[in-house]
mmCIF file with all atom_site columns, C-alpha atoms in Angstrom:
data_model
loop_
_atom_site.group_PDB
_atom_site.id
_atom_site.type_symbol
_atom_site.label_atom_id
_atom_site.label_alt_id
_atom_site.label_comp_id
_atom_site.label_asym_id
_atom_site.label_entity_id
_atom_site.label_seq_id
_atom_site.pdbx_PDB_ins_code
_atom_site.Cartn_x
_atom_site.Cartn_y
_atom_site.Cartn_z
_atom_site.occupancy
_atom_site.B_iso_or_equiv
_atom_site.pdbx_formal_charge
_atom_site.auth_seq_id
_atom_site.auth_comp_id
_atom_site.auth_asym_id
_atom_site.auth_atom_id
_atom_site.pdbx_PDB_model_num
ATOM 1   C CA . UNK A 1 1   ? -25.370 14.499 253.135 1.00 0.00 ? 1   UNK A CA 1
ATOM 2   C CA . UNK A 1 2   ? -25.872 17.403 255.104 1.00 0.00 ? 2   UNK A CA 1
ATOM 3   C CA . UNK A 1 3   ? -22.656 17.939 257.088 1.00 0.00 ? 3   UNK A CA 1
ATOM 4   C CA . UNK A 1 4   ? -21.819 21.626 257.877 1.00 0.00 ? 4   UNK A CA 1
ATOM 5   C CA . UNK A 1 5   ? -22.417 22.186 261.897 1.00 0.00 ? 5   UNK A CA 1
ATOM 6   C CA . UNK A 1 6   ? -22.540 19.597 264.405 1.00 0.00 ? 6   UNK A CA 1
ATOM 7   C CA . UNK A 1 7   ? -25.578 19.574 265.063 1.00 0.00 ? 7   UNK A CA 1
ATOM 8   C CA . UNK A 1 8   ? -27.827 17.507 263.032 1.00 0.00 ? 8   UNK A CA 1
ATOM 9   C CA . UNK A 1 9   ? -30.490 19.014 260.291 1.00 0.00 ? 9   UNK A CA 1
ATOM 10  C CA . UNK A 1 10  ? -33.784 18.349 261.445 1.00 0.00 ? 10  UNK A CA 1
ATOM 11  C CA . UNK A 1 11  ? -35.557 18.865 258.471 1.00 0.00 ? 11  UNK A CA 1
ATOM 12  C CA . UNK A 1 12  ? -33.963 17.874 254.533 1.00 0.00 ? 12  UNK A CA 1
ATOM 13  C CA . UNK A 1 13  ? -35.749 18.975 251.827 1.00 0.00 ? 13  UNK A CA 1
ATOM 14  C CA . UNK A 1 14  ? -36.472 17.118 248.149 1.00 0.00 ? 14  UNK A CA 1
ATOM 15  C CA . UNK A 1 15  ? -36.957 19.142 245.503 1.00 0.00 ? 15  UNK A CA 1
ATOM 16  C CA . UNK A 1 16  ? -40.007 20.808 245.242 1.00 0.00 ? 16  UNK A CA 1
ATOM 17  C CA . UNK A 1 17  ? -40.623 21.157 249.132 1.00 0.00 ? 17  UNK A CA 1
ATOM 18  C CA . UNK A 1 18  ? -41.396 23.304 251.843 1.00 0.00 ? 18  UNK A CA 1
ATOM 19  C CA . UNK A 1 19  ? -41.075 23.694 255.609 1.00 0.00 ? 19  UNK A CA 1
ATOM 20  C CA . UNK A 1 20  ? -42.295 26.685 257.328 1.00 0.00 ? 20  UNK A CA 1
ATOM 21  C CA . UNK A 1 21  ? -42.228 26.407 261.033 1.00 0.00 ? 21  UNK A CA 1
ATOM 22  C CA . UNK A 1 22  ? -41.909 28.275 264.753 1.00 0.00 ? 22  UNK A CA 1
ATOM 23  C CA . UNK A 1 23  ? -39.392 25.452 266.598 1.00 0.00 ? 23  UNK A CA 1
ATOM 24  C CA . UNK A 1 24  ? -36.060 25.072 267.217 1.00 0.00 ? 24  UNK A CA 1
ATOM 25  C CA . UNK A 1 25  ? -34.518 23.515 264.433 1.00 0.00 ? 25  UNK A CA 1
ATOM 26  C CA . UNK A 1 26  ? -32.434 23.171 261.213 1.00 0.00 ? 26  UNK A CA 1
ATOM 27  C CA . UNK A 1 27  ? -33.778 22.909 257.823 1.00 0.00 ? 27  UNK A CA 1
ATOM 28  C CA . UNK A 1 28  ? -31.397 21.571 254.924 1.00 0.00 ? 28  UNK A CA 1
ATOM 29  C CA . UNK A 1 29  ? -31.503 21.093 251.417 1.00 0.00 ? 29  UNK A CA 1
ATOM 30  C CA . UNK A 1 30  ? -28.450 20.059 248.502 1.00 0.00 ? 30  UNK A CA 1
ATOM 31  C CA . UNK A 1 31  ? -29.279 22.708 245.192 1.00 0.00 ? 31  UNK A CA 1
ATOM 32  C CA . UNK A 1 32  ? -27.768 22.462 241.782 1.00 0.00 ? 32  UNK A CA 1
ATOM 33  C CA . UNK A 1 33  ? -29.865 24.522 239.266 1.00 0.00 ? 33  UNK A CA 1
ATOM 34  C CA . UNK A 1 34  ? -32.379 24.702 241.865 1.00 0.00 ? 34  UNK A CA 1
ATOM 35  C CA . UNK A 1 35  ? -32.915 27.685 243.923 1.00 0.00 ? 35  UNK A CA 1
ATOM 36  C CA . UNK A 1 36  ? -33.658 27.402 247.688 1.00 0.00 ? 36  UNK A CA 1
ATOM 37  C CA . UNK A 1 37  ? -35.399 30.636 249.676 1.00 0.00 ? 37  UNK A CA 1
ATOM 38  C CA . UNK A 1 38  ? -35.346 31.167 252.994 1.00 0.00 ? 38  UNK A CA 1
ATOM 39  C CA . UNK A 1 39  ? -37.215 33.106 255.075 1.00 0.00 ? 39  UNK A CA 1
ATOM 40  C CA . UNK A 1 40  ? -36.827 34.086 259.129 1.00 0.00 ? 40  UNK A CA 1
ATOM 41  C CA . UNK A 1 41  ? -38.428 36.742 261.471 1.00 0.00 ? 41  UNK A CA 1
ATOM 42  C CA . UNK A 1 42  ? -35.657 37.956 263.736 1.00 0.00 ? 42  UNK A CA 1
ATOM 43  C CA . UNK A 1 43  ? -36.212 37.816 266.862 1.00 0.00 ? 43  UNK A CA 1
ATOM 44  C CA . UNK A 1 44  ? -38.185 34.453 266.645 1.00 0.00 ? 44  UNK A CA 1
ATOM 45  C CA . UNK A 1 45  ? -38.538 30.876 265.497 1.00 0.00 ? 45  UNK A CA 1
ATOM 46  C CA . UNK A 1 46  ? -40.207 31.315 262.958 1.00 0.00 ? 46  UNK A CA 1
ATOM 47  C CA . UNK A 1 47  ? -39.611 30.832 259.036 1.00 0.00 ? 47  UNK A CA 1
ATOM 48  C CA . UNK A 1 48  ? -39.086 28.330 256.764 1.00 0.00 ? 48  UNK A CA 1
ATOM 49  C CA . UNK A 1 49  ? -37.356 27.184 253.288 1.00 0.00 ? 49  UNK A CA 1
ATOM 50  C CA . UNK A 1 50  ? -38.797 25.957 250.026 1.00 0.00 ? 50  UNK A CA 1
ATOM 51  C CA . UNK A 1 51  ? -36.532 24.206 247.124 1.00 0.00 ? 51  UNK A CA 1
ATOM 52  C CA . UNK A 1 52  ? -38.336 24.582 243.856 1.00 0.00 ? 52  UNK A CA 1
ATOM 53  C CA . UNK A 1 53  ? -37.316 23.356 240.290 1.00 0.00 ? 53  UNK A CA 1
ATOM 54  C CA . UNK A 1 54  ? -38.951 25.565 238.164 1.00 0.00 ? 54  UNK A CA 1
ATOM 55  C CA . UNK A 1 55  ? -39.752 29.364 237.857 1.00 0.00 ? 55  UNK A CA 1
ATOM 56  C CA . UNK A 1 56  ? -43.504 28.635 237.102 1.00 0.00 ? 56  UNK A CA 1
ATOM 57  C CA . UNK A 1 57  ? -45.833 26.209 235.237 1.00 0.00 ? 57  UNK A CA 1
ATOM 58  C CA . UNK A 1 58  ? -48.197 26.215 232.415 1.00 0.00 ? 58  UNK A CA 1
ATOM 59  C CA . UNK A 1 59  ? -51.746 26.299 233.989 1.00 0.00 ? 59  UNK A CA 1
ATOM 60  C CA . UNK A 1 60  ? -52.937 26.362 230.792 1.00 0.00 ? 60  UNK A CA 1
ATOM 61  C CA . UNK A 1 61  ? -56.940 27.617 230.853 1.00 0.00 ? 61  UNK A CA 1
ATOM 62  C CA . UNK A 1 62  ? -57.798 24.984 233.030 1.00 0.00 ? 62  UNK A CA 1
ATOM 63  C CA . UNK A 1 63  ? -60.684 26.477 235.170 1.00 0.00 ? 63  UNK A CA 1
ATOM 64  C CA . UNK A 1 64  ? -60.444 24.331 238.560 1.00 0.00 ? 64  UNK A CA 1
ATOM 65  C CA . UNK A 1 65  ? -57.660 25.844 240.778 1.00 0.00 ? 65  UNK A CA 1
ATOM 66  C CA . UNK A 1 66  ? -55.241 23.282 241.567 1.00 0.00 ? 66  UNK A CA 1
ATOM 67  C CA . UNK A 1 67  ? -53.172 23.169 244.848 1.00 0.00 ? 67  UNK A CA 1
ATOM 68  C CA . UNK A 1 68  ? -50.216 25.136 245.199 1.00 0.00 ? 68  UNK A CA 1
ATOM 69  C CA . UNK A 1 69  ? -46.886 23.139 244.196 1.00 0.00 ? 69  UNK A CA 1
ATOM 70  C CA . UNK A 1 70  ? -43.938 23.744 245.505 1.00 0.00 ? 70  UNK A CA 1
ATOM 71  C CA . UNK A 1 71  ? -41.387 22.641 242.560 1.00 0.00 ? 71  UNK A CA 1
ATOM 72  C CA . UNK A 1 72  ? -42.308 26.165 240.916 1.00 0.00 ? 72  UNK A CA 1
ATOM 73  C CA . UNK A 1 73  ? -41.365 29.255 242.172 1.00 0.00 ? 73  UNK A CA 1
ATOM 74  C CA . UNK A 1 74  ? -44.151 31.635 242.149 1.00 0.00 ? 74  UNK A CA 1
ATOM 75  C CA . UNK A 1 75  ? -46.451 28.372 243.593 1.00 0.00 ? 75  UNK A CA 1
ATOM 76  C CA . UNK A 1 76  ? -43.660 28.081 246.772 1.00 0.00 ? 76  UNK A CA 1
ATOM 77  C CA . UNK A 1 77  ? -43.246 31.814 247.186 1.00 0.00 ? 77  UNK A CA 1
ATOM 78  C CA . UNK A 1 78  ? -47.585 32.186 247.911 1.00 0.00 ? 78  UNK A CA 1
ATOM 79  C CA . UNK A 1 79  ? -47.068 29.141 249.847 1.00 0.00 ? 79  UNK A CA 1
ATOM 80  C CA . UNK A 1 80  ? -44.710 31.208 252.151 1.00 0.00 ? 80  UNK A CA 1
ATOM 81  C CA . UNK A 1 81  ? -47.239 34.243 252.161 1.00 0.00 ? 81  UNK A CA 1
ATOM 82  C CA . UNK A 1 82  ? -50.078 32.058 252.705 1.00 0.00 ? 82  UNK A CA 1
ATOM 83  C CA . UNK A 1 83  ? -47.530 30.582 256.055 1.00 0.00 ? 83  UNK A CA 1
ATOM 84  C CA . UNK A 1 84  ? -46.899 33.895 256.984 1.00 0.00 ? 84  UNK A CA 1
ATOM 85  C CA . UNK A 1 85  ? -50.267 34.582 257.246 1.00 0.00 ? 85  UNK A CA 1
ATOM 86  C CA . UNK A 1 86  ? -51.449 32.147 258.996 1.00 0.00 ? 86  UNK A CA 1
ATOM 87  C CA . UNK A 1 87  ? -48.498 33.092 261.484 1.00 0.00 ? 87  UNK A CA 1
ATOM 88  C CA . UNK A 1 88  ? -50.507 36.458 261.802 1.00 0.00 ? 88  UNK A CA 1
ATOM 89  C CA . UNK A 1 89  ? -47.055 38.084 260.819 1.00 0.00 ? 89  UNK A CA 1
ATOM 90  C CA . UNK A 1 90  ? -46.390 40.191 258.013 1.00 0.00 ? 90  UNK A CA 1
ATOM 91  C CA . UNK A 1 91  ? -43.858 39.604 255.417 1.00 0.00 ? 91  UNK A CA 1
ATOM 92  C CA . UNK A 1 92  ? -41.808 42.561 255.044 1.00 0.00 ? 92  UNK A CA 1
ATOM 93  C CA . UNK A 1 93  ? -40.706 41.917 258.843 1.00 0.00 ? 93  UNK A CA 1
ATOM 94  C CA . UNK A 1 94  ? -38.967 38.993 257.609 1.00 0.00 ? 94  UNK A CA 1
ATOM 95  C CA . UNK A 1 95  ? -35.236 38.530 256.357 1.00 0.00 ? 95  UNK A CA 1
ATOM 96  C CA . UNK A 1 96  ? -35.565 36.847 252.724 1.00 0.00 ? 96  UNK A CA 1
ATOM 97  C CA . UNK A 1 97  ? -32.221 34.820 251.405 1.00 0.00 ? 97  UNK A CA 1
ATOM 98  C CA . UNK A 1 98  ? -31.958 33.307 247.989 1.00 0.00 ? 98  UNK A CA 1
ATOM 99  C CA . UNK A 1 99  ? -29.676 30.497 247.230 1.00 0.00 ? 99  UNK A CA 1
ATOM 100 C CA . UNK A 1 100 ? -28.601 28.182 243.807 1.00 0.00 ? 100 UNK A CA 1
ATOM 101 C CA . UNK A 1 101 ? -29.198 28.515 240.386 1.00 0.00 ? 101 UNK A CA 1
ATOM 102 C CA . UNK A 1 102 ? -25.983 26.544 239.636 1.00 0.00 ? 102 UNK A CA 1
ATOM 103 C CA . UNK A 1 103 ? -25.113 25.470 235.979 1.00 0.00 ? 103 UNK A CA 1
ATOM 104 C CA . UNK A 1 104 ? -24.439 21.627 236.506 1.00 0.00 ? 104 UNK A CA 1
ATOM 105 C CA . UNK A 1 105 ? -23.902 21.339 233.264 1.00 0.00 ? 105 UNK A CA 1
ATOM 106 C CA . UNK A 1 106 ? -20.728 23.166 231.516 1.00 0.00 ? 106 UNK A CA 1
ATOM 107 C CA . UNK A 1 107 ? -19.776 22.654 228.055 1.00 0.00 ? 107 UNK A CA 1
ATOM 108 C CA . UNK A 1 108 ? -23.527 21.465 227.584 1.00 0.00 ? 108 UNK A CA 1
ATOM 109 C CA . UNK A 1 109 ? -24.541 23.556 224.691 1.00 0.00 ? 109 UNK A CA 1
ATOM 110 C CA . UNK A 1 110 ? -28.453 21.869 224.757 1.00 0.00 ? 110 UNK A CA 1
ATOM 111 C CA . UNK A 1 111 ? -27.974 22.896 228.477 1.00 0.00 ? 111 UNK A CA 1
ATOM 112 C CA . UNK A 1 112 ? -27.054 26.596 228.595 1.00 0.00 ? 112 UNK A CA 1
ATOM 113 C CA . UNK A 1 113 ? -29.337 27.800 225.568 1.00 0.00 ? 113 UNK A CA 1
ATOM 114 C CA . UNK A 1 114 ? -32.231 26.295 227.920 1.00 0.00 ? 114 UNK A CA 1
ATOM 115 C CA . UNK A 1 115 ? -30.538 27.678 230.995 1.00 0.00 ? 115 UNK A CA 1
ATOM 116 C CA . UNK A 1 116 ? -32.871 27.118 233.781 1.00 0.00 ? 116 UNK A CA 1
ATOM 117 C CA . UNK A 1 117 ? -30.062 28.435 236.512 1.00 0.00 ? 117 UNK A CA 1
ATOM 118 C CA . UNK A 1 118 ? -30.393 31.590 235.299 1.00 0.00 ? 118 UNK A CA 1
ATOM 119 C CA . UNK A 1 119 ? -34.110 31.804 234.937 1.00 0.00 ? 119 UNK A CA 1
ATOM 120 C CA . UNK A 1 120 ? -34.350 30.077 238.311 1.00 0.00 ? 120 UNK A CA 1
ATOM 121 C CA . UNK A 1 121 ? -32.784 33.167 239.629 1.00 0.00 ? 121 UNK A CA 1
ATOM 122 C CA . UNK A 1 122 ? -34.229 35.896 237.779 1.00 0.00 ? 122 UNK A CA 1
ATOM 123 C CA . UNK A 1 123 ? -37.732 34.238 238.855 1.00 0.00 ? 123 UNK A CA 1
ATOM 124 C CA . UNK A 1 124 ? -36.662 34.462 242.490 1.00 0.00 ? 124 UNK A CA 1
ATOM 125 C CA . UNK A 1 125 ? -35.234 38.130 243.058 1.00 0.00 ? 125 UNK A CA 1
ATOM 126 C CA . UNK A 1 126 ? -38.256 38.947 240.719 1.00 0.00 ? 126 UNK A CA 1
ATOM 127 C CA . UNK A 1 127 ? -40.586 36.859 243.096 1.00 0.00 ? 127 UNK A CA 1
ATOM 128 C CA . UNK A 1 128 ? -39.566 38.641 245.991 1.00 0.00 ? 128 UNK A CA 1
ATOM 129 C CA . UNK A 1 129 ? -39.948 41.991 244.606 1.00 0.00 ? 129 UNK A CA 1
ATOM 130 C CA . UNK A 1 130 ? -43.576 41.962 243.243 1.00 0.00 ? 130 UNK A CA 1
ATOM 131 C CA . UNK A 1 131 ? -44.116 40.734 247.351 1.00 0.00 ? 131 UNK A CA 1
ATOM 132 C CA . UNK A 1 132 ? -42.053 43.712 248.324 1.00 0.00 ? 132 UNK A CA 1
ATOM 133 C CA . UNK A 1 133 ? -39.264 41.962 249.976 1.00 0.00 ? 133 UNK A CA 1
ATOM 134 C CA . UNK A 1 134 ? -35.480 42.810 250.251 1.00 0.00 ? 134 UNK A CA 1
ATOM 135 C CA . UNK A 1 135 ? -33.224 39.995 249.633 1.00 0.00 ? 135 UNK A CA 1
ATOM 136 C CA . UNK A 1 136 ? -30.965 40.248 252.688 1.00 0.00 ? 136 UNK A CA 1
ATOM 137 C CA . UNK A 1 137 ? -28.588 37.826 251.436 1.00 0.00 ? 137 UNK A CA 1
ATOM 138 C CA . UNK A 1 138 ? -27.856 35.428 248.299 1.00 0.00 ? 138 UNK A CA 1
ATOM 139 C CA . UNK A 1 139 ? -25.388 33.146 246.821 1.00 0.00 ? 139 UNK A CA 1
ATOM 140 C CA . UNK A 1 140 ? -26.219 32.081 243.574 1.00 0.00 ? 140 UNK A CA 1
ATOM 141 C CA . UNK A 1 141 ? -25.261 31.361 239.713 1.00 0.00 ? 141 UNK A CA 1
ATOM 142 C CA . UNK A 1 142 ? -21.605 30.077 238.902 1.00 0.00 ? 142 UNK A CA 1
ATOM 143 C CA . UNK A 1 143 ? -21.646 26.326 238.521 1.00 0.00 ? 143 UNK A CA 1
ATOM 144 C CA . UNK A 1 144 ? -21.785 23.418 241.194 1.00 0.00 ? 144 UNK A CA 1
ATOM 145 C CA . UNK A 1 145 ? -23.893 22.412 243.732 1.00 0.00 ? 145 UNK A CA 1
ATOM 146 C CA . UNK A 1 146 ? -24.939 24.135 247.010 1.00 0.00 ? 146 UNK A CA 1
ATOM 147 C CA . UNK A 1 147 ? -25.140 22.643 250.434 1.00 0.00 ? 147 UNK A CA 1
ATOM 148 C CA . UNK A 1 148 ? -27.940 25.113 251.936 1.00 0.00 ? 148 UNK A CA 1
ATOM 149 C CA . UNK A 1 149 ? -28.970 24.969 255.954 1.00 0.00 ? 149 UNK A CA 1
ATOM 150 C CA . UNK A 1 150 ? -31.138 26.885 257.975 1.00 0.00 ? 150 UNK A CA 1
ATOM 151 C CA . UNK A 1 151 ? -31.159 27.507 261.349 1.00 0.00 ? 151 UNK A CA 1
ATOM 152 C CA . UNK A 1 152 ? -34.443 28.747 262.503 1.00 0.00 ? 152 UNK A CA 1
ATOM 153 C CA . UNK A 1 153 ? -33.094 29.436 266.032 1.00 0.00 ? 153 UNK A CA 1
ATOM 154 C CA . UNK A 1 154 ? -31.109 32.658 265.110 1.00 0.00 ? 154 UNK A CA 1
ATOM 155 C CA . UNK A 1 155 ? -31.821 32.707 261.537 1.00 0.00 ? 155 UNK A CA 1
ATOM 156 C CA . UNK A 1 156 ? -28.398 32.373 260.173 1.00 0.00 ? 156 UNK A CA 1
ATOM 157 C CA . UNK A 1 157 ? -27.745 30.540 256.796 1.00 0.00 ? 157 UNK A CA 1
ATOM 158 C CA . UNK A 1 158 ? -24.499 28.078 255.937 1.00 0.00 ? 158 UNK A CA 1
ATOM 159 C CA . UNK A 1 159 ? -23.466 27.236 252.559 1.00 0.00 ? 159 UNK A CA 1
ATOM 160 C CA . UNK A 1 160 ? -21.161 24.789 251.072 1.00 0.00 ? 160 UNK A CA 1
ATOM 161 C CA . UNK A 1 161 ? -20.424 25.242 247.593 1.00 0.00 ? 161 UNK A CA 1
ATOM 162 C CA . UNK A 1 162 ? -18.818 22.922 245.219 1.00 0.00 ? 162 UNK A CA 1
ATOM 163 C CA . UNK A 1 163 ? -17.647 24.392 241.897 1.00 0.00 ? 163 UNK A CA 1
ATOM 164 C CA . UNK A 1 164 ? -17.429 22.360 238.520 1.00 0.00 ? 164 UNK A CA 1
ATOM 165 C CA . UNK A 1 165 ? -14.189 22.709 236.938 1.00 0.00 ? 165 UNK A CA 1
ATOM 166 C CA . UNK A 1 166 ? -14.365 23.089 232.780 1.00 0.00 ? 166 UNK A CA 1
ATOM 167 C CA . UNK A 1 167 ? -12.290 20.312 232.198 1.00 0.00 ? 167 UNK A CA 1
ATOM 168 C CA . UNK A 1 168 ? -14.706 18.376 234.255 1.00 0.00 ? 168 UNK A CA 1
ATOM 169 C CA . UNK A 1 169 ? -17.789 19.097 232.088 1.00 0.00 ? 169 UNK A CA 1
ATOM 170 C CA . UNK A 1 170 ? -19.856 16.321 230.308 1.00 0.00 ? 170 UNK A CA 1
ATOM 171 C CA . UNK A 1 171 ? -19.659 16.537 226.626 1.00 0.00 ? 171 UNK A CA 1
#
């Protein structure tokens, strides 16, 4: 559970979600090789998170487009411009944060030659680049899970991060 203000979360996100919104109100989310990004226009409201799994998926050469999905990466980061849009804002006003990408698995050789933390990140900071955006802030890599919440009031970001000791690793 979300526990890291007193004042509740409004909004948790599972992975592969997203909640853009203009309100006054908290959005949460618990990462391990996950990445969460966040995104606020100062001064407002307005912004949103999105927890995806994956850096992308195989489309393959299917012909019919298929609705945007929020477990991959590239998918969540259009759904944000496609928010931002529809906001009438433009994204380089906003401040961009990128959290996770947390090896839950140490000592797991199978694991760490897949090693989706790492590509998780690399697909974010990469994401945010082709859109032009500056990554105001980030805590990510290292191993453990992340306790991520957004505050959409002021735009501010806690984390709680949990590291996984090596003698603690599944074999």
């Amino acid at each position: 559970m979300l526990h890291l203000h007193p004042r509740k979360v409004d909004v948790v996100l599972e992975p592969g979600q997203f909640h853009f919104a203009n309100a006054d109100l908290r959005i949460g989310t618990l990462l391990g090789s996950c990445i969460a990004i966040t995104f606020w226009l100062p001064g407002t409201m307005l912004g949103g998170m999105c927890h995806y799994l994956l850096p992308s998926r195989n489309r393959g050469s299917r012909p019919e487009p298929e609705a945007l999905d929020g477990r991959y990466g590239d998918e969540a980061v259009e759904m944000f411009m496609e928010a931002i849009d529809r906001a009438g804002t433009f994204p380089e006003d906003y401040q961009a944060k990128l959290f996770g990408g947390g090896n839950q698995f140490l000592g797991n050789s199978r694991a760490e030659a897949i090693d989706v933390p790492s590509r998780n990140v690399d697909a974010g900071l990469r994401l945010l680049k082709e859109y032009g955006l500056r990554v105001s802030a980030r805590h990510v890599g290292g191993s453990g899970p992340r306790q991520v919440i957004l505050d959409l009031s002021n735009g501010h970001v806690w984390v709680r991060h949990g590291q996984i000791a090596a003698t603690q690793a599944p074999r």
